[in-house]
Coordinates of C-alpha atoms in Angstrom, one line a residue:
M1 CA -0.3 -0.1 -0.1
H2 CA 3.4 2.7 0.7
K3 CA 4.4 1.7 -2.6
L4 CA 1.0 2.6 -4.4
F5 CA 0.6 5.6 -2.4
I6 CA 3.8 6.3 -3.3
S7 CA 3.5 6.0 -7.2
I8 CA -0.2 7.8 -6.8
I9 CA 1.7 11.4 -5.4
F10 CA 4.7 10.5 -8.9
I11 CA 1.8 10.9 -10.9
L12 CA 0.2 14.0 -9.6
L13 CA 4.2 15.9 -9.0
V14 CA 4.3 14.8 -12.7
Q15 CA 1.0 16.3 -13.9
E16 CA 1.5 19.3 -12.0
I17 CA 4.3 19.7 -13.1
K18 CA 3.5 19.0 -16.8
A19 CA -0.1 21.1 -16.1
Q20 CA 0.1 24.6 -16.6
D21 CA -1.3 27.8 -15.0
Y22 CA -4.0 27.2 -17.6
P23 CA -6.2 30.7 -17.8
Q24 CA -10.3 29.9 -17.3
D25 CA -11.9 32.9 -17.4
Y26 CA -9.8 34.8 -20.1
F27 CA -11.7 32.4 -23.1
R28 CA -14.9 32.7 -23.8
S29 CA -16.8 30.1 -25.8
P30 CA -16.7 30.3 -29.4
L31 CA -20.8 29.2 -29.6
D32 CA -23.3 30.7 -27.8
I33 CA -25.7 27.5 -27.1
P34 CA -24.4 24.5 -24.2
L35 CA -21.8 22.9 -25.6
L36 CA -22.2 19.1 -26.0
L37 CA -19.0 17.2 -27.4
S38 CA -18.6 14.7 -30.6
G39 CA -15.2 14.6 -30.6
T40 CA -12.4 15.0 -27.6
F41 CA -8.4 16.1 -27.4
G42 CA -6.3 13.3 -28.8
E43 CA -8.4 11.3 -30.4
L44 CA -7.5 8.3 -32.0
R45 CA -8.1 9.1 -35.6
P46 CA -6.9 7.9 -39.2
N47 CA -3.3 8.9 -39.2
H48 CA -3.7 11.2 -36.5
F49 CA -4.5 12.2 -32.8
H50 CA -7.4 14.5 -32.6
A51 CA -5.9 18.1 -32.3
G52 CA -9.3 19.8 -30.9
I53 CA -12.4 19.2 -29.6
D54 CA -15.6 19.0 -32.3
L55 CA -19.1 21.1 -31.2
K56 CA -22.1 20.1 -32.0
T57 CA -24.1 22.1 -33.6
Q58 CA -27.7 21.0 -33.4
G59 CA -27.4 18.6 -36.3
K60 CA -27.7 22.0 -38.5
S61 CA -25.1 24.3 -40.4
G62 CA -24.9 27.9 -39.6
L63 CA -24.9 28.8 -35.9
K64 CA -22.3 31.9 -35.3
V65 CA -19.6 31.2 -34.1
Y66 CA -17.7 33.9 -32.2
A67 CA -13.8 35.0 -31.4
I68 CA -13.0 33.2 -28.1
A69 CA -10.6 36.3 -27.1
D70 CA -9.2 39.6 -28.3
G71 CA -6.4 39.3 -31.2
Y72 CA -6.0 39.3 -34.6
I73 CA -6.6 36.2 -37.4
S74 CA -2.8 35.0 -38.7
R75 CA -4.2 32.4 -41.3
I76 CA -7.4 32.1 -43.2
K77 CA -7.2 28.3 -45.1
V78 CA -10.2 27.5 -48.0
S79 CA -9.2 23.7 -48.6
K80 CA -12.0 21.4 -50.1
G81 CA -10.7 18.6 -47.5
G82 CA -9.0 18.5 -44.1
Y83 CA -10.5 21.8 -42.2
G84 CA -12.9 22.8 -45.2
K85 CA -13.1 26.6 -44.6
A86 CA -11.2 27.4 -41.1
I87 CA -10.1 30.3 -39.5
Y88 CA -6.8 30.9 -37.4
I89 CA -6.6 33.3 -34.4
Q90 CA -4.0 35.0 -32.3
H91 CA -4.9 35.9 -29.6
D92 CA -2.4 38.7 -27.3
N93 CA -1.8 35.8 -24.1
G94 CA 0.6 33.5 -25.9
Y95 CA -2.2 31.1 -27.4
S96 CA -4.2 30.5 -30.6
S97 CA -7.4 29.2 -31.7
V98 CA -8.5 27.3 -34.5
Y99 CA -11.7 27.2 -36.2
A100 CA -12.7 24.8 -39.3
H101 CA -14.9 23.3 -40.7
L102 CA -17.0 26.4 -41.3
M103 CA -20.0 27.3 -43.7
R104 CA -19.1 31.1 -44.5
Y105 CA -16.6 33.6 -43.2
S106 CA -18.7 36.8 -42.3
G107 CA -18.2 40.7 -43.3
K108 CA -15.0 42.0 -43.8
I109 CA -13.5 38.1 -43.5
Q110 CA -15.6 36.7 -46.4
D111 CA -14.8 39.6 -48.5
Y112 CA -11.4 39.3 -48.3
V113 CA -11.4 35.2 -48.8
V114 CA -13.1 36.3 -51.9
N115 CA -11.5 38.9 -53.1
N116 CA -8.1 36.5 -53.0
Q117 CA -9.4 33.9 -54.1
Y118 CA -11.0 35.4 -57.6
A119 CA -7.3 37.1 -57.7
S120 CA -6.1 33.4 -57.6
E121 CA -8.3 32.1 -60.0
K122 CA -8.5 29.3 -57.0
Y123 CA -11.6 27.9 -54.5
E124 CA -8.5 26.5 -52.4
I125 CA -6.7 28.8 -50.7
E126 CA -4.6 29.5 -47.7
L127 CA -4.3 33.3 -46.9
F128 CA -1.4 34.7 -44.0
P129 CA -3.0 38.5 -43.1
K130 CA 0.1 40.5 -42.5
V131 CA 0.1 41.6 -37.9
D132 CA -3.4 43.3 -36.6
S133 CA -4.5 43.7 -40.3
I134 CA -7.6 41.9 -39.0
R135 CA -8.3 42.3 -35.4
V136 CA -11.0 40.9 -33.5
K137 CA -12.5 41.6 -30.1
K138 CA -13.9 39.0 -28.0
G139 CA -17.2 38.0 -28.4
D140 CA -17.2 38.7 -32.5
I141 CA -19.3 37.1 -35.0
I142 CA -16.1 35.6 -37.2
G143 CA -18.5 32.7 -39.3
L144 CA -21.4 30.6 -39.9
S145 CA -21.2 26.8 -38.8
G146 CA -20.9 23.9 -41.3
N147 CA -19.5 21.0 -42.3
T148 CA -17.3 21.9 -44.6
G149 CA -13.9 19.7 -45.3
G150 CA -13.6 16.3 -44.2
S151 CA -16.5 16.4 -42.0
F152 CA -19.3 13.9 -42.2
A153 CA -22.0 15.3 -40.4
P154 CA -22.3 19.3 -39.4
H155 CA -20.0 20.9 -36.0
L156 CA -17.7 23.1 -35.2
H157 CA -13.7 21.7 -34.8
F158 CA -12.2 23.9 -32.4
E159 CA -9.1 24.0 -31.0
I160 CA -5.8 25.5 -28.9
R161 CA -2.7 25.6 -29.0
H162 CA 0.3 27.5 -27.8
T163 CA 1.0 30.4 -30.2
H164 CA 4.8 30.0 -30.3
N165 CA 4.9 26.2 -31.9
Q166 CA 1.5 25.8 -32.7
N167 CA 1.3 22.5 -30.7
P168 CA -2.3 22.2 -29.7
V169 CA -3.3 21.1 -26.1
N170 CA -6.2 19.9 -24.7
A171 CA -8.9 22.6 -25.4
L172 CA -11.2 21.2 -21.9
H173 CA -7.9 22.8 -20.1
F174 CA -8.8 26.1 -20.4
G175 CA -12.9 26.2 -18.3
L176 CA -15.3 25.8 -21.3
R177 CA -17.9 24.3 -19.5
V178 CA -18.9 20.7 -20.7
R179 CA -20.8 18.3 -18.5
D180 CA -19.0 15.2 -17.7
D181 CA -19.8 13.1 -14.8
I182 CA -19.2 9.7 -16.9
S183 CA -16.1 7.3 -15.6
P184 CA -14.5 5.8 -19.1
I185 CA -15.8 3.2 -20.5
I186 CA -12.9 -0.6 -20.6
R187 CA -14.0 -2.7 -23.2
S188 CA -11.6 -4.8 -23.4
L189 CA -7.9 -5.6 -23.0
K190 CA -5.4 -7.4 -25.4
V191 CA -2.6 -9.6 -24.3
Y192 CA 0.7 -9.0 -26.4
S193 CA 3.4 -12.4 -26.1
Q194 CA 7.1 -10.7 -26.2
S195 CA 9.2 -13.7 -26.7
E196 CA 9.8 -16.1 -28.7
T197 CA 8.7 -19.5 -25.9
T198 CA 5.9 -17.0 -24.6
Q199 CA 2.7 -18.5 -23.9
I200 CA -0.7 -16.8 -22.9
D201 CA -3.3 -18.7 -21.9
G202 CA -1.9 -22.0 -23.1
E203 CA -1.3 -20.6 -26.5
H204 CA 1.3 -18.5 -28.9
S205 CA -1.1 -15.7 -30.4
D206 CA -1.5 -12.7 -28.5
K207 CA -5.2 -12.8 -26.8
L208 CA -7.8 -10.2 -26.8
I209 CA -9.8 -10.4 -23.8
K210 CA -13.2 -9.3 -22.8
V211 CA -13.3 -7.5 -19.1
I212 CA -17.1 -7.4 -16.9
G213 CA -18.5 -4.7 -14.6
G214 CA -19.1 -1.4 -15.2
S215 CA -19.6 2.3 -13.8
G216 CA -15.4 3.2 -13.4
E217 CA -14.9 -0.7 -12.0
Y218 CA -14.2 -3.3 -14.4
T219 CA -12.5 -7.4 -13.5
L220 CA -11.7 -10.2 -16.1
K221 CA -13.3 -13.3 -15.9
D222 CA -10.0 -15.5 -15.0
T223 CA -6.6 -15.0 -14.1
I224 CA -4.2 -14.6 -16.9
K225 CA -1.4 -17.5 -17.1
V226 CA 1.9 -16.5 -19.3
S227 CA 4.8 -18.3 -19.6
G228 CA 7.5 -16.1 -20.0
P229 CA 7.2 -11.2 -20.8
Y230 CA 4.3 -10.1 -21.9
A231 CA 2.3 -6.2 -23.0
L232 CA -0.4 -4.9 -22.4
G233 CA -3.6 -3.1 -24.9
I234 CA -6.6 -1.5 -23.5
H235 CA -9.8 -0.6 -25.7
T236 CA -11.5 2.1 -23.7
Y237 CA -12.9 5.3 -24.4
D238 CA -15.2 8.2 -23.3
L239 CA -19.1 9.3 -22.7
L240 CA -20.1 12.9 -21.6
N241 CA -23.3 13.5 -21.1
G242 CA -26.1 14.3 -23.5
A243 CA -24.4 12.8 -25.9
N244 CA -23.7 8.9 -27.4
N245 CA -20.2 9.5 -28.7
K246 CA -17.6 7.5 -28.3
N247 CA -14.8 9.8 -27.3
G248 CA -11.0 9.7 -26.6
V249 CA -9.7 9.5 -23.0
Y250 CA -7.2 11.7 -21.2
S251 CA -4.9 9.4 -19.3
I252 CA -4.0 6.0 -19.0
E253 CA -1.9 4.7 -16.0
I254 CA -0.8 0.6 -15.1
F255 CA 0.3 -0.4 -11.9
V256 CA 2.0 -3.6 -11.2
D257 CA 2.3 -4.7 -8.0
N258 CA 1.4 -1.6 -7.0
L259 CA 4.5 0.3 -8.6
L260 CA 4.4 2.6 -11.9
F261 CA 5.0 1.1 -14.6
Y262 CA 3.7 3.0 -17.4
S263 CA 1.5 6.4 -18.1
M264 CA 0.7 8.4 -20.9
S265 CA -1.9 11.6 -21.1
M266 CA -3.4 13.6 -23.9
E267 CA -2.2 17.1 -22.6
E268 CA -0.6 18.9 -26.3
F269 CA 1.6 16.9 -29.1
A270 CA 3.4 17.9 -32.2
F271 CA 1.5 18.2 -35.1
H272 CA 5.2 17.0 -37.4
E273 CA 4.9 13.5 -34.2
S274 CA 0.7 13.0 -34.9
R275 CA 1.5 10.3 -37.4
Y276 CA 3.1 8.3 -34.9
I277 CA -0.2 7.1 -34.0
N278 CA 0.2 4.0 -35.8
S279 CA 2.4 2.6 -33.8
H280 CA 0.9 3.7 -30.8
L281 CA -2.5 1.9 -31.4
D282 CA -2.7 -1.4 -32.5
Y283 CA -2.5 -1.3 -36.2
S284 CA -3.1 -4.7 -37.4
E285 CA -6.1 -5.0 -34.9
K286 CA -7.1 -1.6 -36.3
T287 CA -7.0 -2.6 -39.5
E288 CA -8.7 -6.2 -39.1
S289 CA -11.8 -5.1 -36.5
N290 CA -11.6 -1.8 -36.9
T291 CA -11.1 -2.2 -33.5
K292 CA -9.1 1.0 -31.5
L293 CA -6.5 -0.2 -29.1
H294 CA -4.6 2.0 -27.1
K295 CA -1.2 -0.4 -27.5
C296 CA 1.4 0.4 -23.7
L297 CA 4.3 -1.1 -25.3
I298 CA 7.0 1.1 -27.1
Q299 CA 8.3 0.2 -30.6
P300 CA 11.7 0.9 -31.0
N301 CA 10.4 3.7 -33.6
N302 CA 7.7 5.6 -31.9
K303 CA 8.7 9.2 -31.1
L304 CA 5.9 10.1 -29.3
S305 CA 6.4 12.9 -26.5
I306 CA 3.1 12.0 -24.9
Y307 CA 4.2 9.2 -22.6
D308 CA 5.5 11.1 -18.3
F309 CA 6.1 7.3 -17.5
L310 CA 7.8 4.2 -18.9
S311 CA 9.8 1.0 -17.9
N312 CA 10.8 -1.2 -19.9
D313 CA 9.5 -0.3 -23.1
G314 CA 6.3 -1.8 -21.8
T315 CA 7.4 -5.0 -21.9
I316 CA 6.3 -7.0 -18.4
M317 CA 8.4 -9.9 -16.8
P318 CA 6.4 -11.9 -15.1
H319 CA 7.5 -13.6 -11.5
D320 CA 6.9 -16.9 -9.8
S321 CA 4.1 -15.6 -7.8
V322 CA 0.9 -14.2 -9.3
Q323 CA 0.8 -10.6 -9.9
L324 CA -1.6 -7.6 -9.2
V325 CA -2.1 -5.2 -12.5
E326 CA -4.3 -2.1 -11.9
I327 CA -4.9 0.3 -15.4
F328 CA -6.8 3.0 -14.1
V329 CA -8.5 5.2 -17.3
D330 CA -9.4 9.4 -16.6
D331 CA -11.1 11.5 -18.6
S332 CA -9.9 14.9 -18.8
H333 CA -13.0 16.3 -15.8
G334 CA -11.3 13.9 -14.1
N335 CA -13.7 10.7 -13.9
S336 CA -12.0 7.7 -13.5
S337 CA -12.6 4.1 -14.3
L338 CA -9.9 1.1 -12.9
L339 CA -9.5 -2.8 -14.5
S340 CA -8.0 -4.5 -12.0
F341 CA -6.9 -8.3 -12.9
Y342 CA -3.8 -11.1 -11.8
V343 CA -1.6 -12.3 -14.1
E344 CA 0.0 -15.6 -13.2
K345 CA 3.6 -17.3 -14.2
V346 CA 3.3 -21.2 -15.3
N347 CA 5.1 -23.4 -17.1
Y348 CA 3.8 -24.7 -20.6
D349 CA 5.1 -27.3 -22.6
E350 CA 7.9 -26.2 -24.8
S351 CA 7.7 -28.9 -27.0
V352 CA 4.5 -27.3 -28.3
P353 CA 5.3 -25.5 -31.6
R354 CA 5.5 -21.8 -32.5
D355 CA 3.6 -21.5 -36.1
S356 CA 6.2 -20.2 -38.1
I357 CA 5.4 -17.1 -39.8
S358 CA 6.4 -16.8 -44.4
Y359 CA 8.8 -14.0 -45.4
V360 CA 11.1 -13.3 -48.2
K361 CA 13.6 -10.4 -46.2
K362 CA 14.5 -8.5 -43.3
F363 CA 14.0 -5.0 -43.0
P364 CA 15.8 -2.9 -40.3
F365 CA 13.8 -0.1 -39.2
N366 CA 16.6 2.7 -39.1
K367 CA 17.7 1.9 -42.3
R368 CA 17.2 1.9 -46.2
N369 CA 15.2 -1.1 -47.3
Y370 CA 15.0 -2.5 -51.4
F371 CA 13.7 -5.8 -52.7
K372 CA 13.8 -5.8 -56.3
N373 CA 12.8 -8.1 -58.6
E374 CA 11.2 -8.7 -62.3
Y375 CA 8.1 -7.0 -62.0
L376 CA 8.8 -4.9 -59.1
T377 CA 11.2 -2.7 -56.9
V378 CA 10.6 -1.4 -53.0
D379 CA 12.2 1.2 -51.8
I380 CA 11.9 2.4 -48.0
P381 CA 13.5 4.8 -46.7
A382 CA 15.3 4.8 -43.5
N383 CA 12.5 5.2 -40.3
S384 CA 9.7 4.2 -42.2
L385 CA 8.7 1.6 -39.6
Y386 CA 8.7 1.3 -36.2
D387 CA 10.3 -1.6 -35.5
N388 CA 12.6 -4.4 -37.9
L389 CA 9.9 -6.5 -40.3
N390 CA 10.3 -9.6 -41.8
F391 CA 8.7 -8.3 -44.9
D392 CA 6.4 -11.0 -46.9
Y393 CA 5.8 -10.7 -50.9
K394 CA 4.0 -12.5 -53.6
M395 CA 2.5 -12.2 -56.9
T396 CA -0.5 -13.1 -59.3
A397 CA -1.7 -13.1 -62.6
D398 CA -4.9 -10.8 -63.3
S399 CA -5.3 -10.6 -66.8
T400 CA -8.1 -7.7 -66.3
L401 CA -5.4 -5.2 -65.1
F402 CA -2.1 -4.1 -66.1
S403 CA -0.2 -5.7 -64.2
P404 CA 0.4 -9.3 -61.8
I405 CA -1.1 -7.7 -58.7
H406 CA 1.8 -7.5 -56.0
Y407 CA 0.8 -8.4 -52.4
I408 CA 3.4 -5.4 -50.7
H409 CA 3.3 -7.0 -47.3
N410 CA 0.4 -6.9 -45.7
E411 CA -2.1 -3.4 -44.3
K412 CA -1.6 -4.5 -41.1
T413 CA 1.7 -3.0 -40.8
A414 CA 2.0 0.5 -41.0
V415 CA 4.1 2.4 -42.4
H416 CA 5.1 6.8 -41.9
Y417 CA 6.9 7.8 -44.4
S418 CA 6.2 7.1 -47.9
Y419 CA 8.2 5.1 -49.9
S420 CA 8.3 4.0 -53.3
I421 CA 7.0 1.7 -56.2
K422 CA 8.1 0.7 -59.4
L423 CA 5.7 -1.8 -61.6
K424 CA 6.4 -3.0 -64.6
T425 CA 3.2 -2.8 -67.1
N426 CA 2.3 -4.5 -70.4
V427 CA 0.3 -1.3 -71.4
P428 CA -0.3 -0.6 -74.9
T429 CA 1.4 3.2 -75.3
S430 CA -1.9 4.6 -76.6
L431 CA -3.3 4.3 -72.9
S432 CA -0.1 4.7 -70.9
S433 CA -1.1 8.5 -70.1
K434 CA -4.1 7.6 -68.8
A435 CA -2.3 4.6 -67.0
F436 CA -1.4 4.2 -63.3
I437 CA -0.8 2.6 -60.3
C438 CA -4.1 1.2 -58.1
K439 CA -4.3 -0.8 -54.7
V440 CA -6.5 -3.9 -55.0
D441 CA -9.0 -4.2 -51.8
D442 CA -10.5 -7.9 -50.7
E443 CA -13.4 -7.6 -52.9
N444 CA -10.8 -6.6 -55.9
N445 CA -12.1 -3.5 -55.8
L446 CA -9.8 -0.5 -56.9
S447 CA -8.7 2.7 -55.6
Y448 CA -6.2 5.5 -57.2
M449 CA -2.7 5.7 -56.0
G450 CA -1.5 7.8 -58.7
G451 CA 2.6 7.4 -60.8
K452 CA 3.8 8.2 -63.9
Y453 CA 4.7 6.2 -66.9
E454 CA 8.1 5.5 -68.3
N455 CA 9.6 3.1 -70.3
G456 CA 7.2 -0.4 -69.7
H457 CA 7.5 1.5 -66.1
I458 CA 4.7 2.9 -63.7
S459 CA 6.5 3.9 -60.4
T460 CA 4.2 6.1 -57.1
K461 CA 5.2 6.8 -53.9
T462 CA 2.6 5.5 -51.0
K463 CA 2.1 4.9 -47.2
T464 CA 0.5 2.0 -46.9
F465 CA 1.4 -1.6 -47.8
G466 CA -1.5 -3.9 -49.6
K467 CA -1.7 -5.0 -53.2
Y468 CA -0.8 -3.2 -56.0
S469 CA -1.3 -2.9 -59.4
V470 CA -2.0 -1.3 -62.9
S471 CA -4.8 0.4 -64.7
V472 CA -6.3 2.8 -67.0
D473 CA -9.2 5.2 -66.5
T474 CA -10.1 7.1 -70.2
I475 CA -13.9 7.9 -68.8
A476 CA -14.4 11.7 -68.8
P477 CA -15.3 13.5 -65.4
V478 CA -19.4 13.4 -65.8
V479 CA -20.9 16.6 -65.1
S480 CA -24.4 17.8 -64.9
G481 CA -26.8 21.1 -64.5
L482 CA -28.5 21.5 -61.8
N483 CA -30.5 24.3 -61.4
I484 CA -29.2 25.6 -64.8
Y485 CA -29.3 24.5 -68.8
P486 CA -29.3 26.4 -71.5
G487 CA -31.2 29.0 -72.0
K488 CA -33.3 29.3 -68.7
T489 CA -34.0 32.3 -67.0
M490 CA -31.3 32.1 -63.9
K491 CA -33.6 34.0 -61.1
N492 CA -32.2 31.9 -58.2
S493 CA -28.9 34.1 -56.7
T494 CA -26.9 30.8 -56.8
L495 CA -25.9 28.7 -60.1
K496 CA -25.6 24.6 -59.5
M497 CA -23.9 22.3 -60.6
T498 CA -22.4 18.3 -59.8
I499 CA -19.2 17.4 -61.3
Y500 CA -18.7 13.3 -60.6
D501 CA -15.4 10.8 -61.8
D502 CA -15.6 7.0 -60.0
F503 CA -11.9 6.2 -61.2
S504 CA -9.2 8.3 -60.8
G505 CA -11.2 11.4 -59.3
I506 CA -11.5 15.6 -60.0
K507 CA -7.9 16.9 -60.4
N508 CA -9.4 20.3 -60.8
Y509 CA -12.0 22.4 -62.9
N510 CA -12.6 26.1 -63.9
A511 CA -15.6 28.1 -64.4
Y512 CA -16.4 31.3 -66.6
I513 CA -19.3 33.7 -67.0
D514 CA -18.9 35.8 -70.2
G515 CA -15.0 34.7 -70.7
K516 CA -14.2 35.7 -67.3
W517 CA -13.6 33.4 -64.2
V518 CA -15.5 33.2 -61.5
L519 CA -15.7 31.5 -58.0
M520 CA -17.5 28.2 -57.7
E521 CA -17.6 25.7 -54.3
Y522 CA -16.9 22.9 -54.2
E523 CA -18.4 20.0 -52.3
P524 CA -16.4 16.2 -52.3
K525 CA -18.9 14.5 -50.2
S526 CA -21.8 16.0 -52.2
N527 CA -20.0 16.7 -55.4
K528 CA -21.5 19.6 -55.9
L529 CA -20.5 23.2 -57.1
T530 CA -21.8 26.1 -56.5
H531 CA -21.9 29.8 -57.7
Y532 CA -22.9 32.6 -55.9
F533 CA -23.6 35.4 -58.4
K534 CA -22.5 39.0 -58.0
S535 CA -24.5 42.3 -57.9
D536 CA -22.9 43.5 -60.4
L537 CA -23.5 40.6 -63.7
K538 CA -26.0 42.4 -65.9
A539 CA -29.0 41.6 -66.5
G540 CA -29.7 39.8 -70.1
K541 CA -28.0 37.2 -72.3
H542 CA -24.3 34.9 -71.0
R543 CA -23.0 32.5 -71.4
Y544 CA -21.6 30.2 -68.8
K545 CA -18.2 27.5 -69.3
L546 CA -17.4 24.7 -66.9
V547 CA -14.4 23.2 -67.3
V548 CA -13.5 19.5 -65.3
T549 CA -10.5 17.3 -65.3
D550 CA -9.5 14.1 -63.5
K551 CA -6.2 13.1 -62.3
V552 CA -4.5 11.5 -65.6
D553 CA -6.3 14.8 -67.2
N554 CA -9.9 13.2 -68.8
S555 CA -11.5 16.5 -69.2
T556 CA -15.2 17.3 -69.5
T557 CA -17.0 20.7 -70.6
Y558 CA -20.1 22.1 -70.0
E559 CA -21.3 25.5 -71.8
A560 CA -25.0 26.5 -71.5
E561 CA -26.4 30.3 -72.5
F562 CA -29.1 31.3 -69.7
Y563 CA -30.5 34.8 -68.2
R564 CA -31.1 36.8 -66.1

């Protein structure tokens, strides 16, 4: 008990040292409705940790979004993916705030953005206004909430960052009123074999175990029996009052026999390290079952800064007596859950062989790795892997494609940096400009991965292992008018189109009225383009033209005369 007390005191001291004196009354809420969250800071997202909190907007777009404090707009970005329409404000106290997925900007901000879009003849744009050129005061309306970019439902993505390094900080530490008195939920525990001879409950393989309990207290049905070193992973999430979303947790601590063994917390992180999430989570489990487990085991090339305390890189050595293991999971509001269980060391029959795993070459994680045969070249930069890899490869014929299908290892292993692949292809020269490398899923669906054709080979870069081949795209994008057709009198304030390409995808588009470029906002989720007519468009006949090009330069042109 004395050791447990010392360990708890250690955690509190570490958190106190890490925690800053976050201002509690300096910032106001970015919305004027009660705050409900659909996402928390540090959640496990595809290839990144969630850098902010997601605020529900009552299932709709168009809510007023407010500057949380005095400052100036330092950056504005409009993109068809990612944050969509976003505003960045630098405040006077050393912090910055970010507001993303907006429907539109307000007043002079909107005019500033649109004028620059017309000047550059681009919808997607990134602007860095001069210091103090666009000042805002606390409570100023800076835009309307929306669903732009990589958002799948209307909400406001909101961040607070350190201005000096742009590291995002857990925004729930700044006094925002979010109701939460629910302890984190723990669903399952995974036990990893950490040696060639370790067996877990009589099996050589890793084991996923369902937990029992609830209301903050969890355990296992049986004692875990191991024969050698092991590690742990945990499937856990947090719930908040008034919402059903499964949110990320704030911290995880593991105690072994009352001594602190592992501790991590989502206080802040740097964007350049965010992709290391693919080493932190159980990437294989995510790929196979879409279950997001915190893997409390640190691979050699995991460079995350979220770990507060770590013993033996997360590998636990069993001893001859039974071990007590306790895993504490906390949320950002101080609600805590405990999973406690016992681990017993046993001597299993070592004559039972571990299943052998086939591979063609050993890849050290910290060196450049190269694999080549007559049909394929793979070139992986150093430190692109999180651990040493027994690289596997095979090839199968496919008469529907312009290359065999190459099984480059498997999708259950993550890759950090882009690596190069070059495939030999039998694509005819007449189609070479339309050829590209594609990824093949388990249902034989193809996805465009790009590529450059040269002398019978196509090369590209990718960040995932899996099945690759070569295909072509000769079909131009489909373009349709939603509220325009030749000869129509346009009484509405908008002109709307849909554009769609089901293979390589849309690369660019340009629209013109009477030969002059006009802005059309693009929403890929609905394949919709929208133009807002300017007030200076004169009455009478006009000619509209839209040119849409896909990623292998197939092009479609739509033209129509209309009247105002």
